[in-house]
Coordinates of C-alpha atoms and ligand atoms in Angstrom, one line a residue:
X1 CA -157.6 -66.8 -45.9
X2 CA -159.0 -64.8 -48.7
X3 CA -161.1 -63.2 -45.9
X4 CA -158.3 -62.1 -44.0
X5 CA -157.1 -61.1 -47.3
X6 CA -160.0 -59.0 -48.5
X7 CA -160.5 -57.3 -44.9
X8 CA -156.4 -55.9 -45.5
X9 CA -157.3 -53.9 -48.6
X10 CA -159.7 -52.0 -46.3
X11 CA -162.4 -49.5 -47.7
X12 CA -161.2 -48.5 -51.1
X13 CA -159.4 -45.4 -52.0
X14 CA -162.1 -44.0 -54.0
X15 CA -165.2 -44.6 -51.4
X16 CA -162.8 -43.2 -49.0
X17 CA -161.9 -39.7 -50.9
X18 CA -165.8 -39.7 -52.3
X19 CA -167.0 -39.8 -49.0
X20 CA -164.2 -37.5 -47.3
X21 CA -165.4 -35.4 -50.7
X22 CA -169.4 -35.2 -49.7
X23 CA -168.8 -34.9 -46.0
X24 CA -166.5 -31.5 -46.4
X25 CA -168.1 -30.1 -49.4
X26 CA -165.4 -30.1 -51.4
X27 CA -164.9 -30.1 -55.2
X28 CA -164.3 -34.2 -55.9
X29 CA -161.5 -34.2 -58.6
X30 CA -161.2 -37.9 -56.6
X31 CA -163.0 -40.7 -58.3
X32 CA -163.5 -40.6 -61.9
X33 CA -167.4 -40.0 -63.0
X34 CA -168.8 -37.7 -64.7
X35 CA -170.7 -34.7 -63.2
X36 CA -173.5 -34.3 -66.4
X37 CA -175.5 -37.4 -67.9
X38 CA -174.5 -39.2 -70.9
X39 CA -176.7 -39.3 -74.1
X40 CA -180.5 -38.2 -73.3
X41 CA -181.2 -41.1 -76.3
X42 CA -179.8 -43.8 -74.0
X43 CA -181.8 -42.6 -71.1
X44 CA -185.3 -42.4 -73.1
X45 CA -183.9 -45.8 -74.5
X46 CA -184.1 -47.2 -71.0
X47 CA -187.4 -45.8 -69.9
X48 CA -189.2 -47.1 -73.3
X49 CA -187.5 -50.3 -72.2
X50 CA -188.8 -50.5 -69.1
X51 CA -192.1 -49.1 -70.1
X52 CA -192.1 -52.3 -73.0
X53 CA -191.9 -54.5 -70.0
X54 CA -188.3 -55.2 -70.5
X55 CA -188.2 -55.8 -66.5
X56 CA -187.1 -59.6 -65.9
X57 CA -184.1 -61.3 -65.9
X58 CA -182.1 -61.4 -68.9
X59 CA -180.5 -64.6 -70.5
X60 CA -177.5 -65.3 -69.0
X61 CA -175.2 -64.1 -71.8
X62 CA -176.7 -60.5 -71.8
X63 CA -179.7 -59.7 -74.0
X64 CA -179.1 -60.5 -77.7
X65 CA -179.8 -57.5 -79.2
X66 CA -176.8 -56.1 -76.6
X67 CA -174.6 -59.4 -77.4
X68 CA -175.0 -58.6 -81.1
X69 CA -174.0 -55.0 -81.1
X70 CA -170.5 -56.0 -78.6
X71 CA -169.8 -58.1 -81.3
X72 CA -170.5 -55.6 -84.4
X73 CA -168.7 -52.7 -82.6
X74 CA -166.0 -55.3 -82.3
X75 CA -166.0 -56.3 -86.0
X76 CA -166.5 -52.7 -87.0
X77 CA -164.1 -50.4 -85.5
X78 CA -161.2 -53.2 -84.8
X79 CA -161.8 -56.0 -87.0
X80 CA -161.9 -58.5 -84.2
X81 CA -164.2 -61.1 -85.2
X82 CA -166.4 -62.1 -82.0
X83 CA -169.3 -64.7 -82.1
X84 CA -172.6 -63.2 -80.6
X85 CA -173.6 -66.0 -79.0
X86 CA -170.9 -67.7 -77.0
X87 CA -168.1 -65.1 -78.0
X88 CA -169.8 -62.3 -75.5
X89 CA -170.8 -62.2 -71.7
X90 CA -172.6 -58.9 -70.4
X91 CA -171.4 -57.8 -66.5
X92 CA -172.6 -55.5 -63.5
X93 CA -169.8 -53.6 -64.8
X94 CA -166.5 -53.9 -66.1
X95 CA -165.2 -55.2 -62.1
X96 CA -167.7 -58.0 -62.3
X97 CA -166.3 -59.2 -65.4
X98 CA -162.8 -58.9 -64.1
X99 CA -163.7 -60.7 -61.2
X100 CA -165.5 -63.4 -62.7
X101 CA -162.2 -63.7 -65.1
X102 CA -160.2 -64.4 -62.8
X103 CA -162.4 -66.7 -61.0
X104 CA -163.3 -68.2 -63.8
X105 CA -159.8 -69.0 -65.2
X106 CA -157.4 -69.3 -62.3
X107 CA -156.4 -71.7 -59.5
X108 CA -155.5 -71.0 -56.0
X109 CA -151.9 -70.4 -55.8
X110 CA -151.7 -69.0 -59.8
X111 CA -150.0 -66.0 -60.6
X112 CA -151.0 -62.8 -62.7
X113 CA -148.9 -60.6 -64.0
X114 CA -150.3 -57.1 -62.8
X115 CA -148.9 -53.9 -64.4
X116 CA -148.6 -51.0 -61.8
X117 CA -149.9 -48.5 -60.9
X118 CA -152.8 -50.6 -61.4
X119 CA -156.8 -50.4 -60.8
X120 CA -157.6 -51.6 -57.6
X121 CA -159.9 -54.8 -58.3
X122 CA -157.4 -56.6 -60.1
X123 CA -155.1 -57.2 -56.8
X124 CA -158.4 -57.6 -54.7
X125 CA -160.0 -59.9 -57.4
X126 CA -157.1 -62.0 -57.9
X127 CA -156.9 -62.8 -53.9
X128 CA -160.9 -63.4 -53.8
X129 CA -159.3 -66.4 -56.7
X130 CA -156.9 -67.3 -54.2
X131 CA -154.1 -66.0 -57.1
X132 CA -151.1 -63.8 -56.4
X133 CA -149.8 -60.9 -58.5
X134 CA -146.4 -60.7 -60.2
X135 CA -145.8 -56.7 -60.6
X136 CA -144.0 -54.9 -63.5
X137 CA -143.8 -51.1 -62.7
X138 CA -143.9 -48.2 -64.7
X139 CA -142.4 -45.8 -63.3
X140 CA -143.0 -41.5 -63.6
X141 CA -142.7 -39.3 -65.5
X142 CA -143.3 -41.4 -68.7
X143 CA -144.8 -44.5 -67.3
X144 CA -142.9 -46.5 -70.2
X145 CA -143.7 -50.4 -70.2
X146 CA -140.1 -52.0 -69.4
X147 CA -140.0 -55.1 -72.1
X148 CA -137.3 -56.8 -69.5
X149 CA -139.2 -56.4 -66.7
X150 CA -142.6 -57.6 -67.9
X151 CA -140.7 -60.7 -69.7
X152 CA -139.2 -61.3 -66.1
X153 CA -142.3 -61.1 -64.4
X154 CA -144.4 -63.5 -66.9
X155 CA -141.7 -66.2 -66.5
X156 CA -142.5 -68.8 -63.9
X157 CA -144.3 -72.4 -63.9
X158 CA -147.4 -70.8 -62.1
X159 CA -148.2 -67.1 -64.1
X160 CA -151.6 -68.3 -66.0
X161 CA -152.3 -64.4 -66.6
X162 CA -151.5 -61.1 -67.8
X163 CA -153.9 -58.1 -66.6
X164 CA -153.7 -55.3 -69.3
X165 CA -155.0 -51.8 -69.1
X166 CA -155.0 -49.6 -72.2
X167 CA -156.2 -46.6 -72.1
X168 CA -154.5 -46.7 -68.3
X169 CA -156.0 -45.9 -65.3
X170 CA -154.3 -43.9 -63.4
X171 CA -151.5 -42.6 -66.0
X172 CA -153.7 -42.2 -68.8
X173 CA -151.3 -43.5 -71.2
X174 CA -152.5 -45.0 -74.2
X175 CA -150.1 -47.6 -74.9
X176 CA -147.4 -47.8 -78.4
X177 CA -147.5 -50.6 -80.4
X178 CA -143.9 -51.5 -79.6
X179 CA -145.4 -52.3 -76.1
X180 CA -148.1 -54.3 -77.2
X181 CA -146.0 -56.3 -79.0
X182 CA -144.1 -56.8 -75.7
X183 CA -146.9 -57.5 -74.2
X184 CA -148.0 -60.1 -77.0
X185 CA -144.6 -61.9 -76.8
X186 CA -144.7 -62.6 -73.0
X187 CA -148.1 -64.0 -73.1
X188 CA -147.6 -66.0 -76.5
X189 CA -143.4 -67.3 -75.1
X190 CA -145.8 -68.2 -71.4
X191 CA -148.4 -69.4 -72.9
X192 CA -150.9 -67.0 -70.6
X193 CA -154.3 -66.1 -70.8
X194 CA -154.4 -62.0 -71.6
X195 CA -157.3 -60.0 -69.5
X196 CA -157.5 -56.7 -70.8
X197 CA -159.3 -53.9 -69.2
X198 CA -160.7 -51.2 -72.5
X199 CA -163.1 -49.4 -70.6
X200 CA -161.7 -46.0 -71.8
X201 CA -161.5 -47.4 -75.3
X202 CA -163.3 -44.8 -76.7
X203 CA -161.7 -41.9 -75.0
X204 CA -158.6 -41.3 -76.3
X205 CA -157.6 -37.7 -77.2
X206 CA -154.1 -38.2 -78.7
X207 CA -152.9 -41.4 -80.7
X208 CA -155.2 -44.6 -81.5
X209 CA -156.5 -47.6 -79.2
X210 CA -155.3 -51.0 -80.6
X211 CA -156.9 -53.9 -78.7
X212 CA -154.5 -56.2 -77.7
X213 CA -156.6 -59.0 -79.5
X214 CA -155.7 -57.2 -82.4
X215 CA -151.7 -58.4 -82.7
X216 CA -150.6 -61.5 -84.1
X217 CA -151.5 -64.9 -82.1
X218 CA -153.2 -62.9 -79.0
X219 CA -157.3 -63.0 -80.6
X220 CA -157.2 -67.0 -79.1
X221 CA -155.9 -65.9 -75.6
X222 CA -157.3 -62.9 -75.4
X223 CA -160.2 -62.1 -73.0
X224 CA -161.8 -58.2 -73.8
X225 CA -163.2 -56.2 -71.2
X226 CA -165.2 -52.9 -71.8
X227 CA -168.1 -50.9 -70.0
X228 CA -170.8 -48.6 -70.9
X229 CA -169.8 -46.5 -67.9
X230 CA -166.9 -44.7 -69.4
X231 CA -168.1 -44.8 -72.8
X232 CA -171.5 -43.0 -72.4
X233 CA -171.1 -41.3 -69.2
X234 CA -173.4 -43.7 -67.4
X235 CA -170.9 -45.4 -64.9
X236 CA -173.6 -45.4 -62.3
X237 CA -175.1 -47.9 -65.1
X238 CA -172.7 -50.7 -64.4
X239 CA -173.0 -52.2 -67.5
X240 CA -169.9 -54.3 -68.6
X241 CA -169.3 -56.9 -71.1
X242 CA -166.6 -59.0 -72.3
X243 CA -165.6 -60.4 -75.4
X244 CA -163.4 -63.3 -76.9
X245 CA -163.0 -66.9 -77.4
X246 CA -166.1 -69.0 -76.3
X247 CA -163.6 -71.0 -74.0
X248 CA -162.5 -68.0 -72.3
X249 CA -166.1 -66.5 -72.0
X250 CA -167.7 -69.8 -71.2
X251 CA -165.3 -69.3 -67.4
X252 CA -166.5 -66.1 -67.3
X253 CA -170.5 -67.1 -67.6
X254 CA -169.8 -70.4 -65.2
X255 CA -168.5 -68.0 -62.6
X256 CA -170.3 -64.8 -63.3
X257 CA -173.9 -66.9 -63.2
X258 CA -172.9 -67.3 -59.5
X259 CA -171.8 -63.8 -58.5
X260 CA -175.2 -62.1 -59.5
X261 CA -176.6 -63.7 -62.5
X262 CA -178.3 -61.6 -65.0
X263 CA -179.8 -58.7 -64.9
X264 CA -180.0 -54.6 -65.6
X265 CA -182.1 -55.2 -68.6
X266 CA -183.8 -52.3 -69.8
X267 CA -180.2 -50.7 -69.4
X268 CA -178.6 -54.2 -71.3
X269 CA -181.7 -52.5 -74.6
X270 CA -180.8 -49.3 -74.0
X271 CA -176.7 -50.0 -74.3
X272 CA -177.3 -52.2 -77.0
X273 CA -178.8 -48.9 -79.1
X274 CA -175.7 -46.4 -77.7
X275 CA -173.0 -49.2 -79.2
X276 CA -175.0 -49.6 -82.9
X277 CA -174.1 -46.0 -83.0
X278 CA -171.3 -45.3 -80.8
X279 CA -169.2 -42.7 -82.7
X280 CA -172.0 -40.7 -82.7
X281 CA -172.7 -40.9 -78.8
X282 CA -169.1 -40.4 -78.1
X283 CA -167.7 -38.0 -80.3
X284 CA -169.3 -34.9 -78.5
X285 CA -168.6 -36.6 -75.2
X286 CA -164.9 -37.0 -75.7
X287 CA -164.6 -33.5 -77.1
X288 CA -165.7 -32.3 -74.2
X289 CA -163.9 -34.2 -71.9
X290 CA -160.8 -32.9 -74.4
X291 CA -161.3 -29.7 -73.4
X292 CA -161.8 -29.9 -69.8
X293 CA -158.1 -32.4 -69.7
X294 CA -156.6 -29.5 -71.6
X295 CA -158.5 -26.7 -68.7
X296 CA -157.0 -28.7 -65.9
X297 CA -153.9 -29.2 -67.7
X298 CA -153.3 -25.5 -68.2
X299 CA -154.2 -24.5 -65.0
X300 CA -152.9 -26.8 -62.7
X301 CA -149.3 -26.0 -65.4
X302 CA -149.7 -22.1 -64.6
X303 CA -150.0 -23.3 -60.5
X304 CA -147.1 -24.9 -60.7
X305 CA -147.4 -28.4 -60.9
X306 CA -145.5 -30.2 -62.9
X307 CA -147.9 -31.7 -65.7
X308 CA -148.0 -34.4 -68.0
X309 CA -150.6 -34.8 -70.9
X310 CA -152.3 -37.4 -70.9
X311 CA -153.4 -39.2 -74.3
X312 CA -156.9 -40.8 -73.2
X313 CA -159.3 -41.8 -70.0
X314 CA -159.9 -39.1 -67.2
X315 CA -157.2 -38.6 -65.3
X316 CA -153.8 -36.4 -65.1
X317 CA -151.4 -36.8 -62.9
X318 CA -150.0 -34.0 -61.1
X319 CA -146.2 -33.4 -60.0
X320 CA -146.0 -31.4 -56.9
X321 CA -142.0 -31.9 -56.3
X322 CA -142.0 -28.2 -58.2
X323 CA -144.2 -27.2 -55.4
X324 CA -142.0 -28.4 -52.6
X325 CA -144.6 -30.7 -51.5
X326 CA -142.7 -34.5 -50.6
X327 CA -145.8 -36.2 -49.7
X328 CA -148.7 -36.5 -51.6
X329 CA -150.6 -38.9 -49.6
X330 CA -150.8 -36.2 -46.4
X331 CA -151.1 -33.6 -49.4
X332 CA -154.4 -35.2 -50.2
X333 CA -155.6 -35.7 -46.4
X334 CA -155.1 -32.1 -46.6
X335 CA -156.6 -30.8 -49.6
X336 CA -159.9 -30.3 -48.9
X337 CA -159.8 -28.5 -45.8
X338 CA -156.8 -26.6 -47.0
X339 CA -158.3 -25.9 -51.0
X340 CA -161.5 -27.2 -50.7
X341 CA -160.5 -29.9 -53.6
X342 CA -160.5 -33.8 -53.4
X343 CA -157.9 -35.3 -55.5
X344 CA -156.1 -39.3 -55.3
X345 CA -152.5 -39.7 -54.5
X346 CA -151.4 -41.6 -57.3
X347 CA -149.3 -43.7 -54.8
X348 CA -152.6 -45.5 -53.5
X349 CA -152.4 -47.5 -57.8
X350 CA -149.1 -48.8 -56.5
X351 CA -148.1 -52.0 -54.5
X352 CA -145.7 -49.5 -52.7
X353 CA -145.9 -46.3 -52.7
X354 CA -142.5 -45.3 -53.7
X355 CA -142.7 -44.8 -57.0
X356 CA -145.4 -41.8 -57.3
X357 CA -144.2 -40.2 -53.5
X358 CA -144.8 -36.8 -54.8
X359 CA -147.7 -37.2 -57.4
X360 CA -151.6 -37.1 -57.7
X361 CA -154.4 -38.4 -60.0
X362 CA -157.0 -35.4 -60.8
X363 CA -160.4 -36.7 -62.6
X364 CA -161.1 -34.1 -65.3
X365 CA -164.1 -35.6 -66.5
X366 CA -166.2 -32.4 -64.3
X367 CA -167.9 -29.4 -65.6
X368 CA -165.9 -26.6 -67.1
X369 CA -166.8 -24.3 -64.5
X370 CA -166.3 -26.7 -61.5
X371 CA -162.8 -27.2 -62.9
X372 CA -162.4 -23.8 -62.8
X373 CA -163.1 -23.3 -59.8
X374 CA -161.3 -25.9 -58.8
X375 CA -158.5 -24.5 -60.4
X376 CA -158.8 -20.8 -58.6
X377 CA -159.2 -22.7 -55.3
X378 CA -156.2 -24.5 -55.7
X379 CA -153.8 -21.9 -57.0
X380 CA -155.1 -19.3 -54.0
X381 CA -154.6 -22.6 -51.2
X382 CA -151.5 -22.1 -49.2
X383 CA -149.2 -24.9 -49.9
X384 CA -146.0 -25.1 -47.6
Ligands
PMP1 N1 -161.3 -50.6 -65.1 C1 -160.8 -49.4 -64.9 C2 -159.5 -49.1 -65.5 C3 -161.6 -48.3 -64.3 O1 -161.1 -47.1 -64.2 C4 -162.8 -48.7 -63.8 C5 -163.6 -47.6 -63.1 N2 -164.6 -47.2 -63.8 C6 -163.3 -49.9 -64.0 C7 -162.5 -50.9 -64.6 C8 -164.7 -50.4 -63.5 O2 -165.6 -50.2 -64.5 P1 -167.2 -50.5 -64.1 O3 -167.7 -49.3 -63.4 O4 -167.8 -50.7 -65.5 O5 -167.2 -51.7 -63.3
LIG2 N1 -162.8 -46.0 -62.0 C1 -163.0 -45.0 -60.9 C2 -161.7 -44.3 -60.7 O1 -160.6 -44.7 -61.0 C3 -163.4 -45.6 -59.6 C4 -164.5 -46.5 -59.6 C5 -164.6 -47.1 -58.2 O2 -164.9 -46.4 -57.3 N2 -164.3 -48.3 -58.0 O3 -161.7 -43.2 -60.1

């Protein structure tokens, strides 16, 4: 059954527009990563590492100078207080982690409450733990969280788990406090298990990133998922960790010891340097990645499109109703022999697609002048 159910979701959207991306030449505003390296510190970090003979497995848990620096960053910049040693599980990657949550913590025929659009391994993940997701959709053009909806969807004798994503992948939204709180009431009235997805913790342009751990009652059911990947530029890296109760973390280990064990070390040293001093790292990264939202915004605004701002992560999602265009799926098949230009139709973050017909997900997180010219191709592209 689960592989019948893993063969239906296919190859995923963003191997599929990557490769679609290489094989035409075109500009790929389709997966989100970074087209310039993150800190050159991290990287000599790594080689000194390895070079050290930091080259064997690690311990389980992650390496304990990296385990101790997840849970300082935790302490310092949110106040969460996170025990080092059986409070924190390193990952290949923020996926494995959510994998391993979910195998970790749920039995076949459980349900998880899954916010869409959503990130595509939560869905797949959850089948692979024989679960089924419960959706609550937010719908365009502000992608509110619907209090009703998500209290409707968390009711039920079989919902174990919430999924949370903030900063949100695809709409980068960074979400209010009033939704938290929703958010925190659900899992507190059901008694579920909060997984919540931070990788783009530290990029948020507008506004501030409150864990969900943070609100009253949700640090004790609260499992914390974040990634080097986002946060240095390194995504290639796959370094993930998360963080929370030992019970919670102690699923993750028993299942996550089985999917790959432990490994990546000289990245796990240099990672563990990059967090001791994150603001630092980050600052000029997200500045950067400020300007280039705000390029993209402008450009694809003077095009046409109709444009939202979004707060945080690397993503805006593009209207193209204003354009006349009904169908962004065949919009995207289209684009890169058309404009030269890979982009995602936000459609593919939905269970079905009918919410987000008309709209697609641009990564900004490129170059200046490859937005540019991304921008130039697109406005000269015929469209109807
Ligand atoms: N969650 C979200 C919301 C993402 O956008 C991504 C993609 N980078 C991931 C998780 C996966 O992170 P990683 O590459 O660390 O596995
Ligand atoms: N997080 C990346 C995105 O949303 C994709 C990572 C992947 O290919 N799984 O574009």
């Amino acid at each position: 059954m689960t592989a019948a159910r893993l063969r239906a979701f296919g190859t995923t959207i963003f191997t599929e527009m990557s490769a679609l991306a290489a094989r035409t030449g075109a500009i790929n505003l389709g997966q989100g990563f970074p087209d310039t390296d993150g800190p050159r510190e991290l990287v000599a970090a790594a080689h000194s590492a390895m070079r050290s003979g930091a080259n064997q497995y690690a311990p389980l848990a992650g390496v304990p100078e990296l385990c101790l620096a997840i849970a300082e960053h935790q302490r310092r910049r949110y106040g969460l207080d996170v025990d080092p040693e059986c409070g924190v599980q390193v990952t290949f990657g923020a996926t494995e982690a959510i994998a391993a949550a979910m195998l970790g913590l749920l039995e076949p025929g459980d349900e998880v409450v899954v916010i869409e659009p959503f990130y595509d391994s939560y869905v797949a993940a959850a089948a692979i733990a024989g679960a089924t997701p419960r959706f609550v959709t937010m719908h365009p053009p502000d992608f509110a969280l619907d209090a009703g909806a998500l209290a409707e969807a968390a009711a039920g004798d079989r919902v174990r788990m919430l999924v949370l994503n903030s900063p949100h992948n695809p709409t980068g939204r960074v979400l209010s406090r009033d939704e938290l709180a929703a958010v925190a009431r659900v899992c507190i009235d059901n008694d579920l298990v909060a997984v919540t997805d931070e990788v783009y913790e530290h990029l948020v342009f507008d506004g501030e990133h409150v864990p969900l751990a943070r609100l009253d009652g949700m640090a004790e059911r609260t499992l914390t998922i974040s990634s080097a990947g986002k946060s240095f530029s390194f995504t290639g890296w796959k370094l993930g960790w998360c963080s929370g109760p030992p019970e919670l973390v102690a699923a993750v280990r028993a299942a996550k010891q089985f999917m790959s064990f432990a490994g990546g070390t000289p990245l796990q040293h240099a990672v563990a340097g990059g967090l001791a001093d994150a603001e630092r790292h980050v600052a000029p990264l997200r500045a950067a990645l400020q300007a280039d939202r705000d390029r993209l915004c402008d450009g694809l605004r003077a095009i046409g499109f109709g444009v939202s701002v979004p707060a945080g992560t690397y993503f805006v999602n593009a209207d193209l109703a204003p354009l006349g265009v009904a169908d962004a799926r065949e919009w995207c098949r289209e684009l890169p022999s058309r404009a030269g230009v890979v982009a995602i139709p936000t459609s593919a973050f939905y269970e079905r697609p009918e919410p987000a017909q008309t709209l697609v997900r641009f990564a900004f997180c490129k170059r200046p002048e490859v937005i540019e010219e991304a921008v130039e191709r697109l406005g000269s592209a015929p469209w109807r």
